[in-house]
Structures are given as structure tokens and as C-alpha cells.
mmCIF file of C-alpha atoms in Angstrom:
data_model
loop_
_atom_site.group_PDB
_atom_site.id
_atom_site.type_symbol
_atom_site.label_atom_id
_atom_site.label_comp_id
_atom_site.label_asym_id
_atom_site.label_seq_id
_atom_site.Cartn_x
_atom_site.Cartn_y
_atom_site.Cartn_z
ATOM 1 C CA UNK A 295 11.832 -18.756 -30.912
ATOM 2 C CA UNK A 296 15.347 -17.027 -32.099
ATOM 3 C CA UNK A 297 16.976 -13.316 -30.562
ATOM 4 C CA UNK A 298 15.182 -10.081 -31.673
ATOM 5 C CA UNK A 299 17.708 -8.542 -33.911
ATOM 6 C CA UNK A 300 16.826 -4.914 -32.430
ATOM 7 C CA UNK A 301 15.039 -2.892 -30.316
ATOM 8 C CA UNK A 302 13.654 -0.798 -33.312
ATOM 9 C CA UNK A 303 11.813 -3.626 -34.369
ATOM 10 C CA UNK A 304 10.039 -4.864 -31.459
ATOM 11 C CA UNK A 305 9.225 -0.475 -31.492
ATOM 12 C CA UNK A 306 8.451 -0.851 -35.380
ATOM 13 C CA UNK A 307 5.580 -4.305 -34.355
ATOM 14 C CA UNK A 308 4.031 -2.098 -31.291
ATOM 15 C CA UNK A 309 3.388 0.543 -33.260
ATOM 16 C CA UNK A 310 0.993 -1.417 -35.968
ATOM 17 C CA UNK A 311 -1.210 -2.655 -33.488
ATOM 18 C CA UNK A 312 -3.669 -0.154 -32.978
ATOM 19 C CA UNK A 313 -5.610 -2.410 -29.457
ATOM 20 C CA UNK A 314 -4.316 -0.616 -26.206
ATOM 21 C CA UNK A 315 -4.231 -3.480 -24.568
ATOM 22 C CA UNK A 316 -3.273 -6.527 -26.766
ATOM 23 C CA UNK A 317 -0.136 -3.454 -27.620
ATOM 24 C CA UNK A 318 1.157 -2.453 -24.526
ATOM 25 C CA UNK A 319 1.013 -6.977 -23.201
ATOM 26 C CA UNK A 320 3.110 -7.020 -26.550
ATOM 27 C CA UNK A 321 5.093 -4.767 -26.191
ATOM 28 C CA UNK A 322 6.591 -5.860 -22.864
ATOM 29 C CA UNK A 323 7.046 -9.392 -23.812
ATOM 30 C CA UNK A 324 9.277 -7.789 -26.352
ATOM 31 C CA UNK A 325 11.190 -5.237 -24.210
ATOM 32 C CA UNK A 326 11.100 -8.010 -22.115
ATOM 33 C CA UNK A 327 12.974 -10.164 -23.770
ATOM 34 C CA UNK A 328 15.460 -7.509 -25.461
ATOM 35 C CA UNK A 329 16.350 -6.721 -21.669
ATOM 36 C CA UNK A 330 17.067 -10.454 -20.546
ATOM 37 C CA UNK A 331 19.164 -10.959 -23.589
ATOM 38 C CA UNK A 332 20.913 -7.642 -22.429
ATOM 39 C CA UNK A 333 21.035 -8.854 -18.988
ATOM 40 C CA UNK A 334 21.816 -12.310 -19.039
ATOM 41 C CA UNK A 335 18.912 -13.629 -18.191
ATOM 42 C CA UNK A 336 17.696 -12.157 -15.985
ATOM 43 C CA UNK A 337 13.889 -12.321 -15.124
ATOM 44 C CA UNK A 338 12.592 -8.676 -14.879
ATOM 45 C CA UNK A 339 14.738 -6.146 -17.384
ATOM 46 C CA UNK A 340 15.815 -2.333 -16.659
ATOM 47 C CA UNK A 341 13.402 0.452 -17.425
ATOM 48 C CA UNK A 342 13.788 1.582 -20.849
ATOM 49 C CA UNK A 343 15.550 4.837 -20.184
ATOM 50 C CA UNK A 344 12.523 6.857 -22.379
ATOM 51 C CA UNK A 345 9.887 5.394 -20.956
ATOM 52 C CA UNK A 346 9.343 7.011 -17.472
ATOM 53 C CA UNK A 347 7.911 9.029 -15.670
ATOM 54 C CA UNK A 348 5.045 9.091 -18.064
ATOM 55 C CA UNK A 349 2.900 12.568 -17.740
ATOM 56 C CA UNK A 350 -0.682 13.077 -16.516
ATOM 57 C CA UNK A 351 -2.286 12.837 -20.225
ATOM 58 C CA UNK A 352 -1.053 9.287 -20.269
ATOM 59 C CA UNK A 353 -2.727 8.549 -17.054
ATOM 60 C CA UNK A 354 -6.780 6.745 -17.711
ATOM 61 C CA UNK A 355 -9.207 6.831 -14.661
ATOM 62 C CA UNK A 356 -10.137 3.158 -14.815
ATOM 63 C CA UNK A 357 -11.623 3.011 -10.786
ATOM 64 C CA UNK A 358 -11.923 5.741 -7.691
ATOM 65 C CA UNK A 359 -14.240 6.204 -4.823
ATOM 66 C CA UNK A 360 -14.875 9.280 -4.254
ATOM 67 C CA UNK A 361 -17.173 8.994 -0.938
ATOM 68 C CA UNK A 362 -19.567 11.402 -2.159
ATOM 69 C CA UNK A 363 -23.150 9.554 -0.718
ATOM 70 C CA UNK A 364 -23.625 9.817 3.305
ATOM 71 C CA UNK A 365 -23.482 6.758 4.817
ATOM 72 C CA UNK A 366 -22.115 3.301 5.443
ATOM 73 C CA UNK A 367 -19.065 3.021 2.733
ATOM 74 C CA UNK A 368 -20.173 0.569 -0.592
ATOM 75 C CA UNK A 369 -20.878 -2.819 0.617
ATOM 76 C CA UNK A 370 -19.188 -3.855 -2.668
ATOM 77 C CA UNK A 371 -16.235 -2.374 -2.955
ATOM 78 C CA UNK A 372 -15.139 -2.017 0.797
ATOM 79 C CA UNK A 373 -15.339 -5.039 3.722
ATOM 80 C CA UNK A 374 -14.318 -4.171 7.320
ATOM 81 C CA UNK A 375 -12.060 -6.471 9.923
ATOM 82 C CA UNK A 376 -13.083 -7.429 12.846
ATOM 83 C CA UNK A 377 -11.784 -7.564 16.507
ATOM 84 C CA UNK A 378 -7.237 -8.045 17.786
ATOM 85 C CA UNK A 379 -6.233 -8.422 14.224
ATOM 86 C CA UNK A 380 -2.862 -6.996 14.019
ATOM 87 C CA UNK A 381 0.780 -6.436 15.133
ATOM 88 C CA UNK A 382 -0.214 -5.993 18.685
ATOM 89 C CA UNK A 383 -1.997 -3.203 18.719
ATOM 90 C CA UNK A 384 -4.246 -1.529 20.845
ATOM 91 C CA UNK A 385 -7.262 -1.188 18.997
ATOM 92 C CA UNK A 386 -10.507 -3.179 17.937
ATOM 93 C CA UNK A 387 -11.609 -3.259 14.768
ATOM 94 C CA UNK A 388 -15.512 -2.463 14.467
ATOM 95 C CA UNK A 389 -17.031 -1.281 11.266
ATOM 96 C CA UNK A 390 -18.881 1.166 13.301
ATOM 97 C CA UNK A 391 -15.915 3.461 13.517
ATOM 98 C CA UNK A 392 -16.314 3.766 9.836
ATOM 99 C CA UNK A 393 -18.654 6.213 7.361
ATOM 100 C CA UNK A 394 -19.156 8.204 4.731
ATOM 101 C CA UNK A 395 -19.754 12.157 5.272
ATOM 102 C CA UNK A 396 -19.566 15.736 3.658
ATOM 103 C CA UNK A 397 -17.766 14.197 0.284
ATOM 104 C CA UNK A 398 -15.150 11.798 2.803
ATOM 105 C CA UNK A 399 -14.293 8.473 4.391
ATOM 106 C CA UNK A 400 -13.550 9.010 7.705
ATOM 107 C CA UNK A 401 -12.511 6.838 10.073
ATOM 108 C CA UNK A 402 -12.491 7.857 13.911
ATOM 109 C CA UNK A 403 -9.875 6.075 16.708
ATOM 110 C CA UNK A 404 -12.734 6.222 20.731
ATOM 111 C CA UNK A 405 -11.800 5.298 24.069
ATOM 112 C CA UNK A 406 -13.487 2.581 25.366
ATOM 113 C CA UNK A 407 -13.956 0.345 27.986
ATOM 114 C CA UNK A 408 -16.544 -3.390 27.635
ATOM 115 C CA UNK A 409 -14.860 -6.561 28.144
ATOM 116 C CA UNK A 410 -13.699 -8.613 24.942
ATOM 117 C CA UNK A 411 -16.058 -11.165 23.438
ATOM 118 C CA UNK A 412 -13.140 -13.529 22.775
ATOM 119 C CA UNK A 413 -11.076 -13.132 26.033
ATOM 120 C CA UNK A 414 -9.918 -16.562 27.091
ATOM 121 C CA UNK A 415 -7.341 -16.814 29.946
ATOM 122 C CA UNK A 416 -5.246 -19.582 28.475
ATOM 123 C CA UNK A 417 -5.243 -18.078 24.521
ATOM 124 C CA UNK A 418 -2.357 -18.060 22.513
ATOM 125 C CA UNK A 419 -3.455 -15.247 20.374
ATOM 126 C CA UNK A 420 -2.775 -12.037 22.018
ATOM 127 C CA UNK A 421 -5.427 -10.813 21.520
ATOM 128 C CA UNK A 422 -7.835 -13.426 22.941
ATOM 129 C CA UNK A 423 -5.166 -12.873 26.310
ATOM 130 C CA UNK A 424 -7.193 -8.819 26.733
ATOM 131 C CA UNK A 425 -9.373 -8.317 29.066
ATOM 132 C CA UNK A 426 -10.725 -5.340 27.817
ATOM 133 C CA UNK A 427 -11.683 -3.335 24.718
ATOM 134 C CA UNK A 428 -9.605 0.220 25.820
ATOM 135 C CA UNK A 429 -10.219 1.585 21.950
ATOM 136 C CA UNK A 430 -11.314 1.415 18.788
ATOM 137 C CA UNK A 431 -10.737 2.157 15.339
ATOM 138 C CA UNK A 432 -11.685 0.969 12.017
ATOM 139 C CA UNK A 433 -9.752 -1.089 8.591
ATOM 140 C CA UNK A 434 -11.172 -1.557 5.387
ATOM 141 C CA UNK A 435 -10.533 -3.371 2.964
ATOM 142 C CA UNK A 436 -10.995 -4.901 -0.492
ATOM 143 C CA UNK A 437 -10.033 -8.299 -1.037
ATOM 144 C CA UNK A 438 -12.280 -10.254 -2.808
ATOM 145 C CA UNK A 439 -13.584 -7.225 -4.547
ATOM 146 C CA UNK A 440 -11.121 -5.132 -6.159
ATOM 147 C CA UNK A 441 -7.499 -5.387 -6.852
ATOM 148 C CA UNK A 442 -5.235 -3.359 -9.633
ATOM 149 C CA UNK A 443 -1.948 -5.153 -11.447
ATOM 150 C CA UNK A 444 0.317 -1.803 -12.220
ATOM 151 C CA UNK A 445 -0.909 1.226 -12.704
ATOM 152 C CA UNK A 446 -1.384 3.938 -10.906
ATOM 153 C CA UNK A 447 -3.372 4.975 -7.097
ATOM 154 C CA UNK A 448 -3.841 8.343 -5.249
ATOM 155 C CA UNK A 449 -5.213 8.819 -2.195
ATOM 156 C CA UNK A 450 -5.663 12.429 -1.136
ATOM 157 C CA UNK A 451 -5.859 12.063 2.914
ATOM 158 C CA UNK A 452 -5.636 13.769 5.758
ATOM 159 C CA UNK A 453 -4.079 11.673 8.595
ATOM 160 C CA UNK A 454 -3.574 12.246 12.306
ATOM 161 C CA UNK A 455 -0.461 12.982 14.460
ATOM 162 C CA UNK A 456 -1.458 12.585 17.420
ATOM 163 C CA UNK A 457 0.793 10.465 20.211
ATOM 164 C CA UNK A 458 0.300 6.904 19.277
ATOM 165 C CA UNK A 459 -1.880 7.347 16.107
ATOM 166 C CA UNK A 460 -0.613 5.527 13.528
ATOM 167 C CA UNK A 461 -2.982 6.302 9.995
ATOM 168 C CA UNK A 462 -2.180 3.699 6.869
ATOM 169 C CA UNK A 463 -2.734 3.757 2.784
ATOM 170 C CA UNK A 464 -1.764 0.022 2.021
ATOM 171 C CA UNK A 465 -2.030 -3.241 -0.172
ATOM 172 C CA UNK A 466 -1.326 -6.958 0.125
ATOM 173 C CA UNK A 467 -1.246 -10.054 -2.097
ATOM 174 C CA UNK A 468 -3.340 -13.118 -2.050
ATOM 175 C CA UNK A 469 -2.680 -16.417 -2.010
ATOM 176 C CA UNK A 470 0.836 -16.852 0.142
ATOM 177 C CA UNK A 471 0.688 -15.767 3.612
ATOM 178 C CA UNK A 472 2.123 -12.934 4.752
ATOM 179 C CA UNK A 473 4.815 -11.467 3.380
ATOM 180 C CA UNK A 474 5.640 -13.582 1.174
ATOM 181 C CA UNK A 475 2.512 -12.308 -0.380
ATOM 182 C CA UNK A 476 4.107 -8.634 -0.919
ATOM 183 C CA UNK A 477 2.820 -5.704 1.132
ATOM 184 C CA UNK A 478 2.900 -1.932 -0.485
ATOM 185 C CA UNK A 479 3.324 0.629 2.312
ATOM 186 C CA UNK A 480 1.671 3.683 -0.023
ATOM 187 C CA UNK A 481 1.623 5.864 3.892
ATOM 188 C CA UNK A 482 2.587 5.020 7.277
ATOM 189 C CA UNK A 483 2.351 7.170 9.857
ATOM 190 C CA UNK A 484 3.858 6.783 13.769
ATOM 191 C CA UNK A 485 6.581 7.912 16.147
ATOM 192 C CA UNK A 486 10.293 6.265 15.722
ATOM 193 C CA UNK A 487 12.224 6.448 19.088
ATOM 194 C CA UNK A 488 9.376 8.706 20.138
ATOM 195 C CA UNK A 489 10.393 10.860 16.990
ATOM 196 C CA UNK A 490 7.511 11.009 14.282
ATOM 197 C CA UNK A 491 7.958 9.425 10.654
ATOM 198 C CA UNK A 492 5.978 9.824 7.472
ATOM 199 C CA UNK A 493 6.856 6.190 5.538
ATOM 200 C CA UNK A 494 6.512 4.595 2.488
ATOM 201 C CA UNK A 495 7.883 0.715 2.258
ATOM 202 C CA UNK A 496 7.977 -2.990 0.661
ATOM 203 C CA UNK A 497 7.682 -5.835 1.477
ATOM 204 C CA UNK A 498 8.393 -9.586 0.497
ATOM 205 C CA UNK A 499 9.125 -12.599 2.000
ATOM 206 C CA UNK A 500 11.784 -14.398 2.784
ATOM 207 C CA UNK A 501 13.835 -17.945 4.317
ATOM 208 C CA UNK A 502 11.755 -17.491 7.429
ATOM 209 C CA UNK A 503 8.439 -17.808 8.120
ATOM 210 C CA UNK A 504 6.498 -14.433 8.911
ATOM 211 C CA UNK A 505 9.722 -12.418 8.226
ATOM 212 C CA UNK A 506 9.944 -9.950 5.482
ATOM 213 C CA UNK A 507 12.693 -8.197 3.686
ATOM 214 C CA UNK A 508 11.966 -4.946 3.722
ATOM 215 C CA UNK A 509 12.554 -1.422 1.861
ATOM 216 C CA UNK A 510 11.763 1.240 3.498
ATOM 217 C CA UNK A 511 11.612 4.569 3.646
ATOM 218 C CA UNK A 512 11.696 7.340 7.187
ATOM 219 C CA UNK A 513 11.039 10.807 7.054
ATOM 220 C CA UNK A 514 11.183 12.887 9.553
ATOM 221 C CA UNK A 515 7.936 14.251 9.939
ATOM 222 C CA UNK A 516 10.084 17.528 10.365
ATOM 223 C CA UNK A 517 10.651 17.087 7.260
ATOM 224 C CA UNK A 518 7.272 18.720 5.976
ATOM 225 C CA UNK A 519 6.556 20.856 8.594
ATOM 226 C CA UNK A 520 9.525 23.011 7.381
ATOM 227 C CA UNK A 521 7.425 23.525 4.250
ATOM 228 C CA UNK A 522 4.159 23.611 6.096
ATOM 229 C CA UNK A 523 3.893 24.347 9.186
ATOM 230 C CA UNK A 524 -0.228 23.486 9.155
ATOM 231 C CA UNK A 525 0.893 21.008 7.248
ATOM 232 C CA UNK A 526 -1.242 18.417 9.385
ATOM 233 C CA UNK A 527 -4.211 20.580 9.147
ATOM 234 C CA UNK A 528 -4.567 19.799 5.434
ATOM 235 C CA UNK A 529 -5.701 17.408 2.860
ATOM 236 C CA UNK A 530 -1.858 15.189 1.505
ATOM 237 C CA UNK A 531 -2.047 13.171 -1.784
ATOM 238 C CA UNK A 532 -0.466 10.025 -1.503
ATOM 239 C CA UNK A 533 0.240 7.927 -4.540
ATOM 240 C CA UNK A 534 2.106 5.058 -6.226
ATOM 241 C CA UNK A 535 3.039 4.410 -9.267
ATOM 242 C CA UNK A 536 3.238 0.664 -10.244
ATOM 243 C CA UNK A 537 4.614 -0.485 -13.272
ATOM 244 C CA UNK A 538 6.482 -4.569 -14.693
ATOM 245 C CA UNK A 539 9.731 -2.803 -13.326
ATOM 246 C CA UNK A 540 9.887 -0.954 -10.056
ATOM 247 C CA UNK A 541 6.946 0.692 -7.258
ATOM 248 C CA UNK A 542 7.695 4.153 -6.583
ATOM 249 C CA UNK A 543 5.923 6.259 -3.631
ATOM 250 C CA UNK A 544 4.901 9.275 -3.512
ATOM 251 C CA UNK A 545 3.125 11.694 -1.190
ATOM 252 C CA UNK A 546 2.498 15.562 -3.485
ATOM 253 C CA UNK A 547 4.858 15.059 -5.843
ATOM 254 C CA UNK A 548 7.867 14.420 -3.594
ATOM 255 C CA UNK A 549 9.288 10.855 -4.677
ATOM 256 C CA UNK A 550 9.798 8.985 -1.447
ATOM 257 C CA UNK A 551 10.580 5.045 -2.375
ATOM 258 C CA UNK A 552 11.482 3.323 -5.249
ATOM 259 C CA UNK A 553 12.113 -0.402 -5.302
ATOM 260 C CA UNK A 554 12.981 -1.639 -8.582
ATOM 261 C CA UNK A 555 10.919 -5.105 -9.285
ATOM 262 C CA UNK A 556 14.606 -7.221 -10.480
ATOM 263 C CA UNK A 557 14.721 -7.037 -6.441
ATOM 264 C CA UNK A 558 11.786 -7.848 -4.722
ATOM 265 C CA UNK A 559 11.761 -12.029 -5.330
ATOM 266 C CA UNK A 560 10.286 -14.415 -2.143
ATOM 267 C CA UNK A 561 12.693 -16.674 -0.496
ATOM 268 C CA UNK A 562 11.910 -20.039 -0.886
ATOM 269 C CA UNK A 563 8.333 -20.512 1.419
ATOM 270 C CA UNK A 564 7.494 -17.934 -1.485
ATOM 271 C CA UNK A 565 8.639 -20.351 -3.883
ATOM 272 C CA UNK A 566 11.112 -17.648 -5.407
ATOM 273 C CA UNK A 567 8.459 -16.071 -6.908
ATOM 274 C CA UNK A 568 8.215 -12.128 -7.289
ATOM 275 C CA UNK A 569 4.794 -11.372 -5.033
ATOM 276 C CA UNK A 570 4.387 -7.332 -6.846
ATOM 277 C CA UNK A 571 3.476 -9.549 -10.949
ATOM 278 C CA UNK A 572 0.114 -10.198 -9.133
ATOM 279 C CA UNK A 573 -2.781 -8.805 -7.815
ATOM 280 C CA UNK A 574 -3.122 -6.036 -4.560
ATOM 281 C CA UNK A 575 -6.160 -5.793 -2.923
ATOM 282 C CA UNK A 576 -6.636 -1.432 -0.911
ATOM 283 C CA UNK A 577 -6.414 -1.114 3.124
ATOM 284 C CA UNK A 578 -7.197 1.774 4.347
ATOM 285 C CA UNK A 579 -6.739 2.035 8.830
ATOM 286 C CA UNK A 580 -6.206 3.524 12.007
ATOM 287 C CA UNK A 581 -4.409 2.001 14.272
ATOM 288 C CA UNK A 582 -2.978 2.690 17.822
ATOM 289 C CA UNK A 583 -0.202 1.590 19.732
ATOM 290 C CA UNK A 584 0.832 -2.045 19.300
ATOM 291 C CA UNK A 585 4.275 -2.424 18.092
ATOM 292 C CA UNK A 586 5.441 0.583 16.641
ATOM 293 C CA UNK A 587 2.381 3.465 17.004
ATOM 294 C CA UNK A 588 3.997 4.026 20.671
ATOM 295 C CA UNK A 589 2.402 5.683 23.328
ATOM 296 C CA UNK A 590 -1.644 6.843 22.633
ATOM 297 C CA UNK A 591 -2.107 10.423 24.043
ATOM 298 C CA UNK A 592 -5.970 9.548 25.495
ATOM 299 C CA UNK A 593 -6.181 13.722 25.260
ATOM 300 C CA UNK A 594 -6.555 13.351 21.620
ATOM 301 C CA UNK A 595 -9.525 11.721 21.047
ATOM 302 C CA UNK A 596 -11.346 11.178 18.801
ATOM 303 C CA UNK A 597 -9.375 10.562 16.692
ATOM 304 C CA UNK A 598 -9.757 11.175 12.849
ATOM 305 C CA UNK A 599 -8.617 10.091 10.032
ATOM 306 C CA UNK A 600 -9.630 10.807 6.588
ATOM 307 C CA UNK A 601 -10.300 10.594 3.077
ATOM 308 C CA UNK A 602 -10.747 12.227 -0.131
ATOM 309 C CA UNK A 603 -10.820 9.705 -2.483
ATOM 310 C CA UNK A 604 -9.014 6.466 -3.437
ATOM 311 C CA UNK A 605 -8.278 6.698 -8.116
ATOM 312 C CA UNK A 606 -6.780 4.355 -9.457
ATOM 313 C CA UNK A 607 -5.363 4.591 -13.277
ATOM 314 C CA UNK A 608 -3.699 2.864 -15.944
ATOM 315 C CA UNK A 609 -1.307 4.691 -18.768
ATOM 316 C CA UNK A 610 -3.156 4.557 -21.618
#
């Protein structure tokens, strides 16, 4: 293919196409080719200066779950993790700890004391080494049912902030093992050296198995309490804007973290691919303790993590 003479030529071509999907695809390719030439062959172009941020009227809602029907979460969208799953966390995940009520998805962490059905004295997995279940909670995900590539994801939620609470809003890719599949932590809350923080993270694969490259932002919880001493009693909106150029993570319209896709290339295990050019699925969970959650405040149970809605938008 010959070189494109000028950016204005590609803009003119795009403007002649009335179908939005075709126009978006072609414009992305043309702009990418232009930027690739300008950067000497770089795979991921820089964002045109006039393209971002998008205005609210440029976003179209394409899917949402408003949790308006009391009872179980919609099985066509949500599945549940079961058991002791990751990060040496203290909770046993089970579906009974999540339900919809009064327009909310409620994930409730509870104290418990019962035998671990997966217990094996000589097991290699840390979860099977535990004789008893001391806490229960829930993790919902859309794996195999709903994922998305690029767009805006908004989640309105009220999170628990007691000791040991580790609520999260996050996404994962498929087709490769973690972390080469890619992970976006739209929200995490936990204590770092005993100090509560809200985190916004992006992770991808390195050259070592199960060792991620992290681009993290850790904001002390006091930053938000200074704005509103009753912050923890309110619902807040966590937002991700993800396109061909970057991932931007916001809390109540405050930008917490921005990661260019030019940086998110996997190591050798991930075959030097970029996980954030492929779809991701959604996870909502309330973990306890484990590698990051810290000491659990037993006086705070039951702990409730309440989600008002999950919404996905595309840019027009």
C-alpha cells in the first residue's frame, strides 16, 4: 500500500461513510497507519489531540444491568465463583451471598464456621489446606456470557471500608493465562501498611509466569474523606474509558490512572501480544483478608457491598 498523503485525506474519506460502524473501523485503521508512519513503525499510535475526551452526548448506552428485579442475579449475564479461589483470601465464595433487592445488587460477607468440603491434609492448593470455612462472600462474573472491547464502563456502588474488606470492580481477558490475559482494576479498596487506599490498576504479562507488569495508582482514602466525611455512606461512580489508545480510570469524574496501550505489551509468555486489543469480561466481588485485604474486623459483619448499576457505552 502506498503512503497516505495527508491526515486531511483520511478524514475526508471517513466523512463520506454514513454507517457508524464502518466509519469507526476505517477511521481507526487510517489514523493508525498515519501515526505508525509518524512514529517510525510503532504498533500503537498516539491519540489525535482533538479526539479526547469525548462529550457525554457522544456515548450510546449499549447494555446495562440495573438490578431492578428482586431475587437472584440474571443467570444469562452472571455466573458465580465457588470456594477458595485466589490471593490466599479468607472468604469462601458461594452464590448464597449475592442477591438483588430494592434496585441493588447486594454482595454480603458473613462470618461462618463449618468444614471445608475441599480439605485435603496434603493438598498443594492453599485453599484445600484449610480445614474450616470462617467467612463467606460472593464473586460474580460475566465470563463466557458478556464481554466488551473498547467503550465506557460505569459502575455505581457503595463499598464497605471496614478492616479486611477488599471490594473490587475489575475485568479480565480470555484465551491466555493470567496475567497475559490482561487485567483492569476499575476499583479496589484495601489497606496498605494499615492505611486504607482506593486503587486503580492495569496489569499485563511479563517474561515470567504469573508475574504481572503493573501500572497502579494508589490513592489514600483520606483524599476522598477530605472532600466528604460521609463518603463511605454514599454511592459513587467508577468509570473506565477504554479505546484503541489508552485506558482511563475515574472515580466520580476524577481521573485516577491513565495507561497508554503502547505500554501494555505482554512479555514472551504472552507472545508479545497486547491483551487490551481483545475483549474483557466483568467481575464484581467482595474479598476478605488474604494477600492484600489486611486484618479482618469481626465486629463489622455482615459487610455489604451494594451495586446500583453496571452500564456499558459505545462512542458514536
